[in-house]
Short mmCIF file of C-alpha atoms in Angstrom, two decimals:
data_model
loop_
_atom_site.label_atom_id
_atom_site.label_comp_id
_atom_site.label_asym_id
_atom_site.label_seq_id
_atom_site.Cartn_x
_atom_site.Cartn_y
_atom_site.Cartn_z
CA UNK A 17 5.15 -4.74 -12.34
CA UNK A 18 6.65 -3.10 -9.15
CA UNK A 19 4.96 -2.34 -5.54
CA UNK A 20 5.97 -0.50 -2.36
CA UNK A 21 4.08 0.38 0.64
CA UNK A 22 4.45 2.28 3.87
CA UNK A 23 2.70 2.31 7.25
CA UNK A 24 2.77 5.44 9.04
CA UNK A 25 0.81 8.13 11.40
CA UNK A 26 -0.03 10.91 8.90
CA UNK A 27 0.18 11.97 5.02
CA UNK A 28 0.91 15.48 4.15
CA UNK A 29 0.58 16.39 0.50
CA UNK A 30 2.84 19.64 -0.43
CA UNK A 31 3.24 21.46 -3.40
CA UNK A 32 5.05 20.25 -6.38
CA UNK A 33 3.51 16.99 -6.44
CA UNK A 34 5.38 16.02 -3.09
CA UNK A 35 4.31 14.44 0.01
CA UNK A 36 5.39 13.89 3.56
CA UNK A 37 5.25 10.68 5.24
CA UNK A 38 5.09 11.21 9.23
CA UNK A 39 5.81 8.50 11.89
CA UNK A 40 6.74 5.53 9.58
CA UNK A 41 6.62 2.27 11.27
CA UNK A 42 9.00 -0.88 10.87
CA UNK A 43 7.82 -4.16 10.34
CA UNK A 44 5.71 -4.38 13.72
CA UNK A 45 3.16 -2.22 15.02
CA UNK A 46 3.73 -2.22 18.87
CA UNK A 47 0.60 -1.21 20.81
CA UNK A 48 1.49 -0.74 24.54
CA UNK A 49 -2.51 -1.32 25.91
CA UNK A 50 -4.40 -4.35 25.95
CA UNK A 51 -6.81 -5.05 23.14
CA UNK A 52 -9.08 -3.78 21.83
CA UNK A 53 -7.07 -0.38 20.81
CA UNK A 54 -8.47 2.38 19.08
CA UNK A 55 -5.39 4.45 17.12
CA UNK A 56 -6.70 8.15 16.23
CA UNK A 57 -5.10 7.75 12.83
CA UNK A 58 -3.56 4.96 10.77
CA UNK A 59 -2.29 5.75 7.34
CA UNK A 60 -0.58 3.58 4.47
CA UNK A 61 0.77 4.69 1.08
CA UNK A 62 0.48 2.16 -1.45
CA UNK A 63 2.14 2.48 -4.42
CA UNK A 64 2.28 -0.02 -7.41
CA UNK A 65 3.67 0.35 -10.91
CA UNK A 66 2.33 -1.03 -14.02
CA UNK A 67 3.50 -1.16 -17.56
CA UNK A 68 3.21 1.87 -19.94
CA UNK A 69 -0.29 0.58 -21.56
CA UNK A 70 -3.73 0.77 -20.51
CA UNK A 71 -4.29 -0.78 -17.26
CA UNK A 72 -6.53 -3.74 -16.53
CA UNK A 73 -9.45 -3.76 -14.20
CA UNK A 74 -8.29 -4.62 -10.59
CA UNK A 75 -8.42 -3.89 -6.90
CA UNK A 76 -6.33 -3.64 -3.89
CA UNK A 77 -7.74 -4.77 -0.34
CA UNK A 78 -6.58 -4.01 2.95
CA UNK A 79 -7.68 -6.49 5.71
CA UNK A 80 -7.14 -6.42 9.68
CA UNK A 81 -5.75 -9.13 11.86
CA UNK A 82 -9.42 -10.13 12.91
CA UNK A 83 -11.00 -11.58 9.96
CA UNK A 84 -11.45 -12.27 6.30
CA UNK A 85 -13.79 -9.03 5.51
CA UNK A 86 -11.86 -6.40 4.24
CA UNK A 87 -11.07 -2.82 5.82
CA UNK A 88 -11.42 -1.29 2.68
CA UNK A 89 -11.31 -1.95 -1.27
CA UNK A 90 -9.89 0.22 -3.63
CA UNK A 91 -11.51 -0.63 -7.26
CA UNK A 92 -10.52 0.54 -10.88
CA UNK A 93 -12.20 -0.14 -14.38
CA UNK A 94 -10.48 -1.10 -17.49
CA UNK A 95 -8.62 1.85 -19.02
CA UNK A 96 -9.71 2.41 -22.70
CA UNK A 97 -6.58 3.82 -23.99
CA UNK A 98 -3.67 5.08 -22.51
CA UNK A 99 -1.08 7.40 -24.13
CA UNK A 100 2.59 7.95 -23.18
CA UNK A 101 3.29 11.52 -22.20
CA UNK A 102 6.98 11.04 -23.15
CA UNK A 103 8.65 9.18 -26.35
CA UNK A 104 11.87 7.20 -25.67
CA UNK A 105 14.97 8.55 -27.33
CA UNK A 106 16.85 5.24 -28.25
CA UNK A 107 19.96 6.84 -28.16
CA UNK A 108 19.53 8.13 -24.57
CA UNK A 109 17.23 6.10 -22.90
CA UNK A 110 18.49 2.40 -24.01
CA UNK A 111 18.33 1.17 -20.27
CA UNK A 112 14.96 2.76 -19.75
CA UNK A 113 11.80 0.85 -19.18
CA UNK A 114 8.87 3.18 -18.87
CA UNK A 115 6.30 2.50 -16.22
CA UNK A 116 3.20 4.25 -14.88
CA UNK A 117 3.05 4.64 -10.64
CA UNK A 118 -0.10 4.76 -8.98
CA UNK A 119 -0.22 6.08 -5.56
CA UNK A 120 -3.29 4.97 -3.14
CA UNK A 121 -3.00 6.99 -0.04
CA UNK A 122 -5.25 5.46 2.67
CA UNK A 123 -6.21 7.32 5.87
CA UNK A 124 -8.08 5.30 8.86
CA UNK A 125 -9.48 7.49 11.61
CA UNK A 126 -10.27 6.15 14.13
CA UNK A 127 -9.09 2.26 13.76
CA UNK A 128 -10.15 -0.26 15.89
CA UNK A 129 -7.85 -3.24 16.63
CA UNK A 130 -9.11 -5.76 18.21
CA UNK A 131 -6.34 -8.29 18.24
CA UNK A 132 -2.63 -9.21 17.07
CA UNK A 133 -1.83 -10.66 13.71
CA UNK A 134 -0.79 -9.06 10.40
CA UNK A 135 -2.89 -6.12 8.60
CA UNK A 136 -2.34 -7.29 5.02
CA UNK A 137 -2.67 -5.79 1.92
CA UNK A 138 -3.22 -7.72 -1.42
CA UNK A 139 -4.07 -6.73 -4.83
CA UNK A 140 -6.02 -8.57 -7.45
CA UNK A 141 -4.88 -8.22 -10.94
CA UNK A 142 -5.12 -10.20 -14.20
CA UNK A 143 -6.44 -13.26 -12.13
CA UNK A 144 -3.64 -12.98 -9.72
CA UNK A 145 -3.14 -12.43 -6.02
CA UNK A 146 -0.40 -10.33 -5.59
CA UNK A 147 1.04 -9.67 -2.02
CA UNK A 148 1.69 -5.82 -1.35
CA UNK A 149 3.23 -6.63 2.40
CA UNK A 150 1.64 -6.62 5.92
CA UNK A 151 2.59 -4.78 9.13
CA UNK A 152 2.32 -7.16 12.10
CA UNK A 153 -0.04 -6.01 15.08
CA UNK A 154 1.59 -7.11 18.23
CA UNK A 155 0.59 -5.84 21.78
CA UNK A 156 3.32 -5.12 24.40
CA UNK A 157 2.58 -8.11 26.47
CA UNK A 158 3.08 -10.17 23.08
CA UNK A 159 6.16 -8.27 21.72
CA UNK A 160 9.01 -10.26 20.61
CA UNK A 161 12.73 -9.56 20.83
CA UNK A 162 13.27 -10.26 17.25
CA UNK A 163 12.03 -8.37 13.99
CA UNK A 164 8.95 -9.79 12.46
CA UNK A 165 8.77 -11.31 9.16
CA UNK A 166 5.38 -9.82 8.18
CA UNK A 167 7.20 -7.42 5.95
CA UNK A 168 7.99 -9.84 3.49
CA UNK A 169 4.40 -11.33 3.82
#
């Protein structure tokens, strides 16, 4: 199962199944004021990839730095059936693994951040807790000179 995530200022959906990610953050979200800070808008795009089979029930949970209560939860039910749109041709597609991609765009407006620490994204799927990533919230007077390790969290 694959996974990706992006933290940014805005998501714009365009024609022909495209979207634009505006103002992408690196591993740290550096805030120039002292806490608490209200961000007018904070966005995330979470992409997960599943095998080409019916998807089991699960959920994605996003946590702010200030605790264990979720900022939001995205849940889905068991899929009763799944039929692939494409049939693989063994002669042409011998190295191709078909996967299903699901995009979960999240927009928080406004977003109150009360302390430094990681904004964490977790997926609970088939009795596993999968770390989808994190972005470290850093206030200017706490900022570090070296990059954060939160992106691997």
